[in-house]
PDB file of C-alpha atoms in Angstrom:
ATOM      1  CA  UNK F   1      -6.616  12.952  11.727  1.00 87.00           C
ATOM      2  CA  UNK F   2      -5.460   9.468  10.791  1.00 92.00           C
ATOM      3  CA  UNK F   3      -1.763   8.968  10.208  1.00 96.00           C
ATOM      4  CA  UNK F   4      -0.249   6.398   7.900  1.00 97.00           C
ATOM      5  CA  UNK F   5       3.442   5.655   8.312  1.00 96.00           C
ATOM      6  CA  UNK F   6       5.204   3.640   5.635  1.00 96.00           C
ATOM      7  CA  UNK F   7       8.478   1.824   6.149  1.00 95.00           C
ATOM      8  CA  UNK F   8      10.616  -0.813   4.490  1.00 96.00           C
ATOM      9  CA  UNK F   9      11.669   0.969   1.335  1.00 93.00           C
ATOM     10  CA  UNK F  10      15.227   1.173   0.107  1.00 96.00           C
ATOM     11  CA  UNK F  11      17.557  -0.216  -2.499  1.00 97.00           C
ATOM     12  CA  UNK F  12      17.129  -3.711  -3.889  1.00 97.00           C
ATOM     13  CA  UNK F  13      18.615  -5.692  -6.728  1.00 97.00           C
ATOM     14  CA  UNK F  14      16.623  -6.986  -9.641  1.00 98.00           C
ATOM     15  CA  UNK F  15      15.152 -10.336  -8.716  1.00 97.00           C
ATOM     16  CA  UNK F  16      15.198  -9.484  -5.047  1.00 97.00           C
ATOM     17  CA  UNK F  17      12.444  -8.857  -2.529  1.00 98.00           C
ATOM     18  CA  UNK F  18      11.274  -6.007  -0.359  1.00 98.00           C
ATOM     19  CA  UNK F  19       8.458  -5.812   2.157  1.00 98.00           C
ATOM     20  CA  UNK F  20       6.766  -2.514   2.814  1.00 98.00           C
ATOM     21  CA  UNK F  21       4.721  -1.793   5.919  1.00 98.00           C
ATOM     22  CA  UNK F  22       2.002   0.761   6.514  1.00 98.00           C
ATOM     23  CA  UNK F  23       1.095   1.488  10.097  1.00 97.00           C
ATOM     24  CA  UNK F  24      -2.281   3.154  10.563  1.00 96.00           C
ATOM     25  CA  UNK F  25      -3.083   5.173  13.668  1.00 95.00           C
ATOM     26  CA  UNK F  26      -6.703   4.012  13.527  1.00 91.00           C
ATOM     27  CA  UNK F  27      -8.267   0.562  13.652  1.00 91.00           C
ATOM     28  CA  UNK F  28      -9.176  -0.801  10.235  1.00 88.00           C
ATOM     29  CA  UNK F  29     -12.708  -2.154  10.296  1.00 89.00           C
ATOM     30  CA  UNK F  30     -14.508  -4.496   7.931  1.00 88.00           C
ATOM     31  CA  UNK F  31     -15.671  -1.890   5.416  1.00 88.00           C
ATOM     32  CA  UNK F  32     -12.415   0.050   5.415  1.00 92.00           C
ATOM     33  CA  UNK F  33      -9.650  -0.496   2.905  1.00 96.00           C
ATOM     34  CA  UNK F  34      -5.930   0.066   2.666  1.00 97.00           C
ATOM     35  CA  UNK F  35      -4.139   0.260  -0.647  1.00 98.00           C
ATOM     36  CA  UNK F  36      -0.688   0.732  -2.049  1.00 98.00           C
ATOM     37  CA  UNK F  37       0.018   3.055  -4.949  1.00 98.00           C
ATOM     38  CA  UNK F  38       3.286   3.916  -6.637  1.00 98.00           C
ATOM     39  CA  UNK F  39       4.601   6.834  -8.589  1.00 98.00           C
ATOM     40  CA  UNK F  40       7.688   6.728 -10.765  1.00 96.00           C
ATOM     41  CA  UNK F  41       9.462   9.967 -11.731  1.00 92.00           C
ATOM     42  CA  UNK F  42       7.491  11.864 -14.339  1.00 94.00           C
ATOM     43  CA  UNK F  43       4.580   9.418 -14.249  1.00 96.00           C
ATOM     44  CA  UNK F  44       1.172   9.344 -12.662  1.00 97.00           C
ATOM     45  CA  UNK F  45       0.426   7.588  -9.403  1.00 98.00           C
ATOM     46  CA  UNK F  46      -0.760   4.063 -10.135  1.00 98.00           C
ATOM     47  CA  UNK F  47      -2.707   1.539  -8.102  1.00 98.00           C
ATOM     48  CA  UNK F  48      -0.711  -1.476  -6.939  1.00 98.00           C
ATOM     49  CA  UNK F  49      -2.830  -3.464  -4.517  1.00 98.00           C
ATOM     50  CA  UNK F  50      -5.570  -3.131  -1.917  1.00 98.00           C
ATOM     51  CA  UNK F  51      -7.065  -5.070   0.950  1.00 97.00           C
ATOM     52  CA  UNK F  52     -10.265  -4.516   2.862  1.00 94.00           C
ATOM     53  CA  UNK F  53     -10.759  -4.958   6.568  1.00 91.00           C
ATOM     54  CA  UNK F  54     -12.637  -8.103   5.650  1.00 91.00           C
ATOM     55  CA  UNK F  55      -9.576  -9.454   3.852  1.00 93.00           C
ATOM     56  CA  UNK F  56     -10.656  -9.065   0.230  1.00 96.00           C
ATOM     57  CA  UNK F  57      -7.638  -8.277  -1.932  1.00 97.00           C
ATOM     58  CA  UNK F  58      -7.085  -6.781  -5.331  1.00 98.00           C
ATOM     59  CA  UNK F  59      -3.737  -6.670  -7.115  1.00 98.00           C
ATOM     60  CA  UNK F  60      -2.880  -4.770 -10.265  1.00 98.00           C
ATOM     61  CA  UNK F  61      -2.299  -6.930 -13.310  1.00 97.00           C
ATOM     62  CA  UNK F  62       1.146  -5.414 -13.791  1.00 95.00           C
ATOM     63  CA  UNK F  63       2.414  -6.907 -10.532  1.00 97.00           C
ATOM     64  CA  UNK F  64       0.143  -9.898 -10.048  1.00 97.00           C
ATOM     65  CA  UNK F  65       2.118 -13.008  -9.243  1.00 97.00           C
ATOM     66  CA  UNK F  66       5.029 -10.962  -7.893  1.00 98.00           C
ATOM     67  CA  UNK F  67       3.437  -8.689  -5.286  1.00 98.00           C
ATOM     68  CA  UNK F  68       1.097  -9.638  -2.465  1.00 98.00           C
ATOM     69  CA  UNK F  69      -0.794  -7.554   0.061  1.00 98.00           C
ATOM     70  CA  UNK F  70      -1.644  -8.678   3.561  1.00 97.00           C
ATOM     71  CA  UNK F  71      -2.502  -7.165   6.912  1.00 94.00           C
ATOM     72  CA  UNK F  72      -2.162  -7.627  10.630  1.00 93.00           C
ATOM     73  CA  UNK F  73      -5.596  -6.506  11.680  1.00 89.00           C
ATOM     74  CA  UNK F  74      -4.712  -6.434  15.371  1.00 91.00           C
ATOM     75  CA  UNK F  75      -1.803  -4.066  14.824  1.00 93.00           C
ATOM     76  CA  UNK F  76      -3.458  -2.124  11.969  1.00 94.00           C
ATOM     77  CA  UNK F  77      -0.449  -2.778   9.747  1.00 96.00           C
ATOM     78  CA  UNK F  78      -0.746  -3.464   6.036  1.00 97.00           C
ATOM     79  CA  UNK F  79       2.108  -5.104   4.183  1.00 98.00           C
ATOM     80  CA  UNK F  80       3.170  -5.158   0.565  1.00 98.00           C
ATOM     81  CA  UNK F  81       5.454  -8.076  -0.210  1.00 98.00           C
ATOM     82  CA  UNK F  82       7.310  -7.450  -3.432  1.00 98.00           C
ATOM     83  CA  UNK F  83       9.175 -10.340  -5.029  1.00 98.00           C
ATOM     84  CA  UNK F  84      11.050 -10.791  -8.288  1.00 98.00           C
ATOM     85  CA  UNK F  85      11.653  -7.078  -8.406  1.00 98.00           C
ATOM     86  CA  UNK F  86      12.379  -5.356 -11.701  1.00 97.00           C
ATOM     87  CA  UNK F  87      14.023  -1.991 -12.356  1.00 97.00           C
ATOM     88  CA  UNK F  88      10.636  -0.716 -13.557  1.00 96.00           C
ATOM     89  CA  UNK F  89       9.291  -1.248 -10.042  1.00 97.00           C
ATOM     90  CA  UNK F  90      11.397   1.706  -8.961  1.00 98.00           C
ATOM     91  CA  UNK F  91       9.028   4.313  -7.565  1.00 98.00           C
ATOM     92  CA  UNK F  92       7.803   6.042  -4.462  1.00 98.00           C
ATOM     93  CA  UNK F  93       5.248   3.748  -2.858  1.00 98.00           C
ATOM     94  CA  UNK F  94       2.340   5.346  -1.034  1.00 98.00           C
ATOM     95  CA  UNK F  95      -0.060   3.872   1.463  1.00 98.00           C
ATOM     96  CA  UNK F  96      -3.691   4.921   1.106  1.00 98.00           C
ATOM     97  CA  UNK F  97      -6.499   4.271   3.561  1.00 97.00           C
ATOM     98  CA  UNK F  98     -10.227   4.752   3.109  1.00 96.00           C
ATOM     99  CA  UNK F  99     -12.395   4.688   6.205  1.00 93.00           C
ATOM    100  CA  UNK F 100     -16.137   4.313   5.796  1.00 90.00           C
ATOM    101  CA  UNK F 101     -18.428   6.392   7.970  1.00 86.00           C
ATOM    102  CA  UNK F 102     -21.841   5.278   9.115  1.00 87.00           C
ATOM    103  CA  UNK F 103     -23.448   7.969   6.918  1.00 86.00           C
ATOM    104  CA  UNK F 104     -21.837   6.552   3.792  1.00 86.00           C
ATOM    105  CA  UNK F 105     -19.069   9.116   3.519  1.00 92.00           C
ATOM    106  CA  UNK F 106     -15.494   7.969   3.106  1.00 92.00           C
ATOM    107  CA  UNK F 107     -12.458   9.579   4.719  1.00 94.00           C
ATOM    108  CA  UNK F 108      -9.298   9.115   2.700  1.00 96.00           C
ATOM    109  CA  UNK F 109      -5.724   9.485   3.887  1.00 97.00           C
ATOM    110  CA  UNK F 110      -2.265   9.134   2.349  1.00 98.00           C
ATOM    111  CA  UNK F 111       1.084   8.301   3.824  1.00 97.00           C
ATOM    112  CA  UNK F 112       4.233  10.264   3.083  1.00 96.00           C
ATOM    113  CA  UNK F 113       5.603   7.637   0.713  1.00 97.00           C
ATOM    114  CA  UNK F 114       8.656   5.410   0.781  1.00 97.00           C
ATOM    115  CA  UNK F 115      11.200   5.113  -2.015  1.00 98.00           C
ATOM    116  CA  UNK F 116      11.960   1.745  -3.558  1.00 98.00           C
ATOM    117  CA  UNK F 117      14.843   1.629  -6.005  1.00 98.00           C
ATOM    118  CA  UNK F 118      15.606  -1.534  -7.945  1.00 98.00           C
ATOM    119  CA  UNK F 119      19.003  -1.788  -9.597  1.00 97.00           C
ATOM    120  CA  UNK F 120      19.666  -4.011 -12.583  1.00 92.00           C
TER     121      UNK F 120
END
């Protein structure tokens, strides 16, 4: 069972920055991917950003230019750097990892989530 442990959430002011970390208990290989999602109260969980083991990134249009995803492949840590924060960024942020098996199956795991609250 792979474990994902998020950290770095908390309270921030509008215009400020926060960096989230996601520590995976398993090595992230080339075909694997780690993503960040967020869920605001009463809303669905939305995609924020993803990065593959090979370094290919994808960032949601709603946060592009403000958020960036990166990873330390040696430590199996994935980061979400959030800049120019807005109150509407307030949500629980979840780390998601998808590990590809040799047979084509994909194992998917979620972290417990970390709260980010942005005050105006």
